C-alpha positions as MATLAB code, in Angstrom:
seq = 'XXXXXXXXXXXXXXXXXXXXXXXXXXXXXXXXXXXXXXXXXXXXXXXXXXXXXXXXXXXXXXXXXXXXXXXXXXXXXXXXXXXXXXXXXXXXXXXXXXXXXXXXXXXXXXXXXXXXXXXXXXXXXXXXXXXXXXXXXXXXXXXXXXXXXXXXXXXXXXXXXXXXXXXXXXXXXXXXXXXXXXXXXXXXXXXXXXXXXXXXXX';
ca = [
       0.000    0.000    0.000;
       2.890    2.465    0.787;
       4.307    1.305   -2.885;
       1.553    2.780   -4.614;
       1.365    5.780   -2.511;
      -1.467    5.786   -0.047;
      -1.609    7.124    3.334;
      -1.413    5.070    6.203;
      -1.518    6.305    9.750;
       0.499    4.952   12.835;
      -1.123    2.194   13.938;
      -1.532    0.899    9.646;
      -5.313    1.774    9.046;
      -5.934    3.849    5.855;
      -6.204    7.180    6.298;
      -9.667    8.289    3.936;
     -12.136   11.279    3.913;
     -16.124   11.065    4.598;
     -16.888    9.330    1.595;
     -14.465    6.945    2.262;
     -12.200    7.895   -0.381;
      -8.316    7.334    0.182;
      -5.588    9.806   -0.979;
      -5.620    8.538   -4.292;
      -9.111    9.336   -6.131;
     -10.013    6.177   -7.318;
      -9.118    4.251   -4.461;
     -11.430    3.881   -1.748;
     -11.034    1.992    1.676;
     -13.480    0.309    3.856;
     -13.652   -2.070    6.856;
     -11.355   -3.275    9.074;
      -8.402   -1.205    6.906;
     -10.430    2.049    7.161;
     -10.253    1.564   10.877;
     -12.231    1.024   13.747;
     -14.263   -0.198   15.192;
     -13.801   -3.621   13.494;
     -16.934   -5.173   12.653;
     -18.565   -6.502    9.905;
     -21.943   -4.338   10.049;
     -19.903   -1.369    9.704;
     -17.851   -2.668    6.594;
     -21.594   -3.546    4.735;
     -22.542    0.082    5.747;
     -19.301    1.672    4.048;
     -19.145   -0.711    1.141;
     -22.862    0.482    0.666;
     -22.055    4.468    0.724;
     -18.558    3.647   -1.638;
     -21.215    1.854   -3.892;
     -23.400    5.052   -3.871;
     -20.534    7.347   -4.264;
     -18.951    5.720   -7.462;
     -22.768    6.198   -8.701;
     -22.561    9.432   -8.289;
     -24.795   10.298   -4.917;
     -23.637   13.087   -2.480;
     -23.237   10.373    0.396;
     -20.841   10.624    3.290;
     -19.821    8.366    6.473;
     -21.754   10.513    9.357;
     -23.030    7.269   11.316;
     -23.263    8.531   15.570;
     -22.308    5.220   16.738;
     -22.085    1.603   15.455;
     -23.414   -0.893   17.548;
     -21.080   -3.738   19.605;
     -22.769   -6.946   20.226;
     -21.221   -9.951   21.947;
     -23.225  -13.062   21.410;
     -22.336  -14.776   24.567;
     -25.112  -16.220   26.921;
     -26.808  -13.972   28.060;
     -26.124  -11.713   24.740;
     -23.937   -8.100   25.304;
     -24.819   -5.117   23.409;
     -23.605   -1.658   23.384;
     -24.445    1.462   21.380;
     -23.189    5.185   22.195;
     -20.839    5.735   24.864;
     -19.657    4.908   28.318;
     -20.289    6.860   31.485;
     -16.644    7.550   31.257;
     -16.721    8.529   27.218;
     -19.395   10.838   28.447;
     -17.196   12.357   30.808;
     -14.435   12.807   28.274;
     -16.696   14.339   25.833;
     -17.748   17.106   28.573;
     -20.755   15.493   29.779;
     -19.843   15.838   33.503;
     -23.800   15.441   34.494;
     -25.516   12.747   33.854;
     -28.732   10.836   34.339;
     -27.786    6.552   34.358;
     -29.867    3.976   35.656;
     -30.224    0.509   35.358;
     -33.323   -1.748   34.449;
     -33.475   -5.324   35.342;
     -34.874   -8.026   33.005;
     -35.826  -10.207   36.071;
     -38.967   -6.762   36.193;
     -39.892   -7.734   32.740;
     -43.091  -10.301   32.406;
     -41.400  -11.936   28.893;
     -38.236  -12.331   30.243;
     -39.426  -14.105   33.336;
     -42.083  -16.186   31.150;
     -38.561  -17.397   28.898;
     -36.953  -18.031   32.240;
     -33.856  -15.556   30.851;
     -34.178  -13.141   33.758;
     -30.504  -12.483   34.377;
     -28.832   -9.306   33.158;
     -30.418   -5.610   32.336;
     -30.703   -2.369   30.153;
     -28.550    0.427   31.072;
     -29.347    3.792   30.364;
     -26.926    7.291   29.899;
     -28.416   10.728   29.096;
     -27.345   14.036   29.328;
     -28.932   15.674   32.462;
     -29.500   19.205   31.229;
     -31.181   17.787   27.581;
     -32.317   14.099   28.493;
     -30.505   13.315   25.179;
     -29.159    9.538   25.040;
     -25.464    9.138   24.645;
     -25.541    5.517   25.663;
     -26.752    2.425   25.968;
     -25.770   -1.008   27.277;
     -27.221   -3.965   27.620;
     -26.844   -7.728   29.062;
     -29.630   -9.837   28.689;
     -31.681  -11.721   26.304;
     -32.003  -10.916   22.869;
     -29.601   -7.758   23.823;
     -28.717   -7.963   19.897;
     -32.223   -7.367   18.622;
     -32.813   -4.689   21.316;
     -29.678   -2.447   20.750;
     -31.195   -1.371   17.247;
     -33.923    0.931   18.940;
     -30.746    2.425   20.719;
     -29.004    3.075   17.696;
     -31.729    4.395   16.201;
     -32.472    6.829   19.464;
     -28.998    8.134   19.583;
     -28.990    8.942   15.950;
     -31.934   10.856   16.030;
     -30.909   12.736   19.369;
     -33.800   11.358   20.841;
     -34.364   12.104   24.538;
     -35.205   10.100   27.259;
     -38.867   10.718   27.184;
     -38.857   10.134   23.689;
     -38.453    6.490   24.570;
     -40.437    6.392   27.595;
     -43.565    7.721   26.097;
     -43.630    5.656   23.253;
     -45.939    2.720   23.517;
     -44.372   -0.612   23.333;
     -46.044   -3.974   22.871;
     -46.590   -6.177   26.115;
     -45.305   -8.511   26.835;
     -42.066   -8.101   25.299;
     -38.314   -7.806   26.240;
     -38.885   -4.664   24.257;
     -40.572   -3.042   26.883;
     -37.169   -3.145   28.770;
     -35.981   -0.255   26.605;
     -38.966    1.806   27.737;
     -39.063    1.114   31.588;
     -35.294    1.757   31.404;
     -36.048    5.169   30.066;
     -38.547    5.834   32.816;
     -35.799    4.445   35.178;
     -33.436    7.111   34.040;
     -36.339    9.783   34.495;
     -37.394    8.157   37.875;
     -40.399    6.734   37.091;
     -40.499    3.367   36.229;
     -43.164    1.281   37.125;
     -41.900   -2.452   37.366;
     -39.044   -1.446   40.098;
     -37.777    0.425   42.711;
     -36.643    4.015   41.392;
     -33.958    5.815   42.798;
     -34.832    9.068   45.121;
     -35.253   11.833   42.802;
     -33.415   15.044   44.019;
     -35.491   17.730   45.186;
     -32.986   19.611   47.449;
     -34.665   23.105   49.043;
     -33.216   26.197   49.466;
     -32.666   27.423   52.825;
     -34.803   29.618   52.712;
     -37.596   27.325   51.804;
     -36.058   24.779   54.593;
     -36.489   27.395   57.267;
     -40.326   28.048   56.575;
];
């Protein structure tokens, strides 16, 4: 690759602009030589937008996040960022919380009640920067994440949308009502509602 000229960066990925397209016009790169993250749903998506680009559509590579799955028993899924990618992207306050498939009817009617859905979200906005999950069917479930955090959908957007019962897809919801407080099938945390002094002296 260096023989014919192309750029390659430190660690030997390709080095190519939004469309995909390498230092050399006609040459573009995709997959696991374009870089991370290294997965095969993310090659597809490039080799699609390279496709559409030699056709001659304005297309570039904008994608929010690509979704991790790990299809281990239970199943591991991930889409956005961590608590602590947050944090290095300036999101110092944030709204987590944690639901529990062992609250969901389906998952207890399967008998697959271990794991849960995890929940991150700006605390000024409610936007969604993350989600993680371990539990059943994690890999079908992290697609309504994905689909969240590239919209910039907030917290309530998932919350008040009605999901079908019962289903492990209701997990998504009730963990969006955890992170608001409000979730119905558990516990919630105590919701801050700290008083002024004055007020706490009346």
């Amino acid at each position: 690759l260096k023989q014919i000229g192309l750029n390659i960066d430190d660690r030997g990925f390709v080095k190519e602009d939004a469309q995909m397209r390498t230092n050399i016009p006609h040459i573009f790169a995709i997959g696991d030589i374009a870089g991370q993250p290294m997965l095969a749903h993310k090659a597809s998506h490039e080799g699609v937008l390279v496709a559409e680009v030699m056709a001659g559509h304005n297309r570039v590579y904008d994608a929010k996040t690509v979704p991790a799955v790990i299809f281990t028993h239970p199943e591991i899924a991930s889409a956005g960022w961590t608590e602590e990618e947050c944090k290095a992207q300036g999101y110092s306050d944030l709204k987590v919380s944690k639901f529990p498939f062992a609250a969901n009817g389906r998952a207890v009617s399967l008998m697959e009640t271990d794991g849960f859905v995890k929940m991150i979200a700006d605390s000024k906005t409610h936007r969604l920067l993350g989600v993680h999950i371990c539990g059943p069917e994690a890999s079908n479930l992290i697609s309504e994440a994905v689909l969240a955090i590239e919209m910039g959908a907030r917290l309530e957007d998932l919350a008040l949308s009605i999901h079908p019962h019962p289903t492990l897809g209701e997990t998504m919801m009730e963990a969006a009502e955890a992170t608001l407080g409000h979730a119905i099938h558990m516990i919630n945390k105590p919701v801050s509602n700290k008083k002024s002094s004055a007020q706490a002296r009346v």
